[in-house]
PDB file of C-alpha atoms in Angstrom:
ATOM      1  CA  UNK X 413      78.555 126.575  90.652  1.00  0.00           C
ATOM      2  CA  UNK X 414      79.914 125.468  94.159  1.00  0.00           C
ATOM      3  CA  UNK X 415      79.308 121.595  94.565  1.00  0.00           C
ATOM      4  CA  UNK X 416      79.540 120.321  98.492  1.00  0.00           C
ATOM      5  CA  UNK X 417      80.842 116.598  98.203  1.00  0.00           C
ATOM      6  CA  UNK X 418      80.314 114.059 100.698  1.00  0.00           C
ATOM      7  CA  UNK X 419      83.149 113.799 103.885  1.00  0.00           C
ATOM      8  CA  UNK X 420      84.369 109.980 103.663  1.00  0.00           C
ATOM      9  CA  UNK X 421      83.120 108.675 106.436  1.00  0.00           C
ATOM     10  CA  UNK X 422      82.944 104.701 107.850  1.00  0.00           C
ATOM     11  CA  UNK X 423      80.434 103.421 104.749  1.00  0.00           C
ATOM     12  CA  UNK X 424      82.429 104.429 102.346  1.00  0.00           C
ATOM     13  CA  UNK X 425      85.805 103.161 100.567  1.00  0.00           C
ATOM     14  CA  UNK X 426      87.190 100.427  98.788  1.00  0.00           C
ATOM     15  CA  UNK X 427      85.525  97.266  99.508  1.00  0.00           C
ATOM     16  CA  UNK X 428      88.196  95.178 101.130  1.00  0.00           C
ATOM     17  CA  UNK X 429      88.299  97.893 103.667  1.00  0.00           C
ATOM     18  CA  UNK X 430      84.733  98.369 104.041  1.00  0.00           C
ATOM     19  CA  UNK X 431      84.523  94.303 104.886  1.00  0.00           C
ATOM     20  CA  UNK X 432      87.883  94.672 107.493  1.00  0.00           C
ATOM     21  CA  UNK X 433      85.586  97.368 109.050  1.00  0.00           C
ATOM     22  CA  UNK X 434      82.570  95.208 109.144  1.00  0.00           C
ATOM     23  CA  UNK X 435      85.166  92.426 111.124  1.00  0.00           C
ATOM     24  CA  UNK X 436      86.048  94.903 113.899  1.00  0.00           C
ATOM     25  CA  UNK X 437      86.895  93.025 117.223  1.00  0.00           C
ATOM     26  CA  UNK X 438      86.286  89.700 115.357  1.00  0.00           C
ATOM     27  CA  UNK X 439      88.592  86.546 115.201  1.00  0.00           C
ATOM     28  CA  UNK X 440      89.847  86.653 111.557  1.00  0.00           C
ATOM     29  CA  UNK X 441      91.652  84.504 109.391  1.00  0.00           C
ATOM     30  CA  UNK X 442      94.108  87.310 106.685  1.00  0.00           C
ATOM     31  CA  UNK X 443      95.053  85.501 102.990  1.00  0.00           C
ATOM     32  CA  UNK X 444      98.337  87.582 102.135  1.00  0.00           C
ATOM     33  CA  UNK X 445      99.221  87.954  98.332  1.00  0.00           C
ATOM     34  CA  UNK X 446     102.305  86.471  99.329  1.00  0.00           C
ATOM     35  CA  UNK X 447     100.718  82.855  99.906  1.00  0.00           C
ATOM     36  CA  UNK X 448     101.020  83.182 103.744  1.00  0.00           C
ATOM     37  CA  UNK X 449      98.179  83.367 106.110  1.00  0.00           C
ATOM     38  CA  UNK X 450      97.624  84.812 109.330  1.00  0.00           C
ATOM     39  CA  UNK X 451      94.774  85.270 111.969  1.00  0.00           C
ATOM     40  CA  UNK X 452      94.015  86.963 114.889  1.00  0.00           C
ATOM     41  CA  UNK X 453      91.371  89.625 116.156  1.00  0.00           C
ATOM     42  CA  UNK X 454      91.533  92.414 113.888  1.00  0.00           C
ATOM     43  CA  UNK X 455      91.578  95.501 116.233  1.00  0.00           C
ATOM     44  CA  UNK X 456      91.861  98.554 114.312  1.00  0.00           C
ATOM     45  CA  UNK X 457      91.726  99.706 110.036  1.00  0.00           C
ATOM     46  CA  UNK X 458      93.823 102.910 110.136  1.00  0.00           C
ATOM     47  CA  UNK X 459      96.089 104.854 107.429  1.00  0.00           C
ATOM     48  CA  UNK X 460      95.584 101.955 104.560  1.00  0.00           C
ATOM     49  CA  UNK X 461      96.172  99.043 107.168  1.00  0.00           C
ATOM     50  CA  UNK X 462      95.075  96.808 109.537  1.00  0.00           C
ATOM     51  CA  UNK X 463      95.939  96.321 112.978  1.00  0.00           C
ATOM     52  CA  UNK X 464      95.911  92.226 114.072  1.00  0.00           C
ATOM     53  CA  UNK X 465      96.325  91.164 117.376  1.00  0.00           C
ATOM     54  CA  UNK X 466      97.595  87.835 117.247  1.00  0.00           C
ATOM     55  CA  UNK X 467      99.352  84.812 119.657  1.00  0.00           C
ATOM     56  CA  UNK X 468     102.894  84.253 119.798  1.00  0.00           C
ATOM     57  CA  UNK X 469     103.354  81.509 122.911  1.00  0.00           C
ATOM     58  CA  UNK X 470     103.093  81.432 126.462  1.00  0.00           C
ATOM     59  CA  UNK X 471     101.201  84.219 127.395  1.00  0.00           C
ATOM     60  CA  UNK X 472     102.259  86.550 124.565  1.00  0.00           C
ATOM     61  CA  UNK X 473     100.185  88.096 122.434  1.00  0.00           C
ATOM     62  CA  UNK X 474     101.397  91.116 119.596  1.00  0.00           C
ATOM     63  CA  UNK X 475      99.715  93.457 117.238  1.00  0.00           C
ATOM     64  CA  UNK X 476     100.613  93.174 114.235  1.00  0.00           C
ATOM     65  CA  UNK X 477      99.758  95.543 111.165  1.00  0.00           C
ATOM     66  CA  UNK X 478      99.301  94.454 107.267  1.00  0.00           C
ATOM     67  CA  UNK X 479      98.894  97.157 104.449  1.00  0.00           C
ATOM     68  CA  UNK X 480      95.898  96.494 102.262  1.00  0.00           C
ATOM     69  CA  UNK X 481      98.296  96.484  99.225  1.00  0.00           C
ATOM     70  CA  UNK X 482      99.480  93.111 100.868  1.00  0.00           C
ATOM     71  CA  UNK X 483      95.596  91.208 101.582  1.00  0.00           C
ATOM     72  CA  UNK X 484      94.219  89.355  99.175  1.00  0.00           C
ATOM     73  CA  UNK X 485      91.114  88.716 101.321  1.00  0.00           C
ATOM     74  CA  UNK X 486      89.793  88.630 105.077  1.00  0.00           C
ATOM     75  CA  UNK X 487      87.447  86.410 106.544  1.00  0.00           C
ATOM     76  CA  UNK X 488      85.591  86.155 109.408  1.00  0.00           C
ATOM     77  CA  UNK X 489      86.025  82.753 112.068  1.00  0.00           C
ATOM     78  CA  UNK X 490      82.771  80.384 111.578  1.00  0.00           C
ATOM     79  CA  UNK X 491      81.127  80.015 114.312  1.00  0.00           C
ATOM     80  CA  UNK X 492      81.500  76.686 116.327  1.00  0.00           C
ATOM     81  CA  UNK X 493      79.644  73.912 115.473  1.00  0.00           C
ATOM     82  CA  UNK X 494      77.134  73.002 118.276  1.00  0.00           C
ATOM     83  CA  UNK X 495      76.943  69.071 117.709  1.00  0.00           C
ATOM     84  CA  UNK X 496      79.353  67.124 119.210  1.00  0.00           C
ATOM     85  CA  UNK X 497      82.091  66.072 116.789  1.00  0.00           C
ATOM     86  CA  UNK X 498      83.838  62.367 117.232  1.00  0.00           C
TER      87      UNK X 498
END
């Protein structure tokens, strides 16, 4: 019997890296297993990582990358609150 199995394709993995997908060109905010955090716009989930592009000063801005082994979570920015806050 010759079973055809389904090509991975961008539905389908393990769930943190379905939800990095879903965050795409998004401001996020990255909880490390280490205890650190880091955010930035997440620009690219390739080879088991995640590709962060994130402020340094000035004018400078750097990718960064982050293997899924080392995320505990991702979340997306809020949005901004629309009333004025004092």
């Amino acid at each position: 019997m010759n079973r055809q199995f389904p090509m991975p394709g961008p539905q389908q993995g393990p769930p943190l890296v379905l939800k990095a997908r879903s965050f795409l060109g998004l401001p996020v905010g990255i909880s490390l297993k280490s205890g650190q955090g880091v955010a930035g716009i997440l620009c690219q989930v390739q080879s088991g990582e995640i590709f962060v592009l994130q402020y340094l000063y000035h004018a400078q801005f750097a990718t960064f990358h982050y293997p899924f082994q080392d995320i505990q979570d991702i979340h997306a920015f809020p949005k901004c609150r629309q009333s004025p806050m004092y």
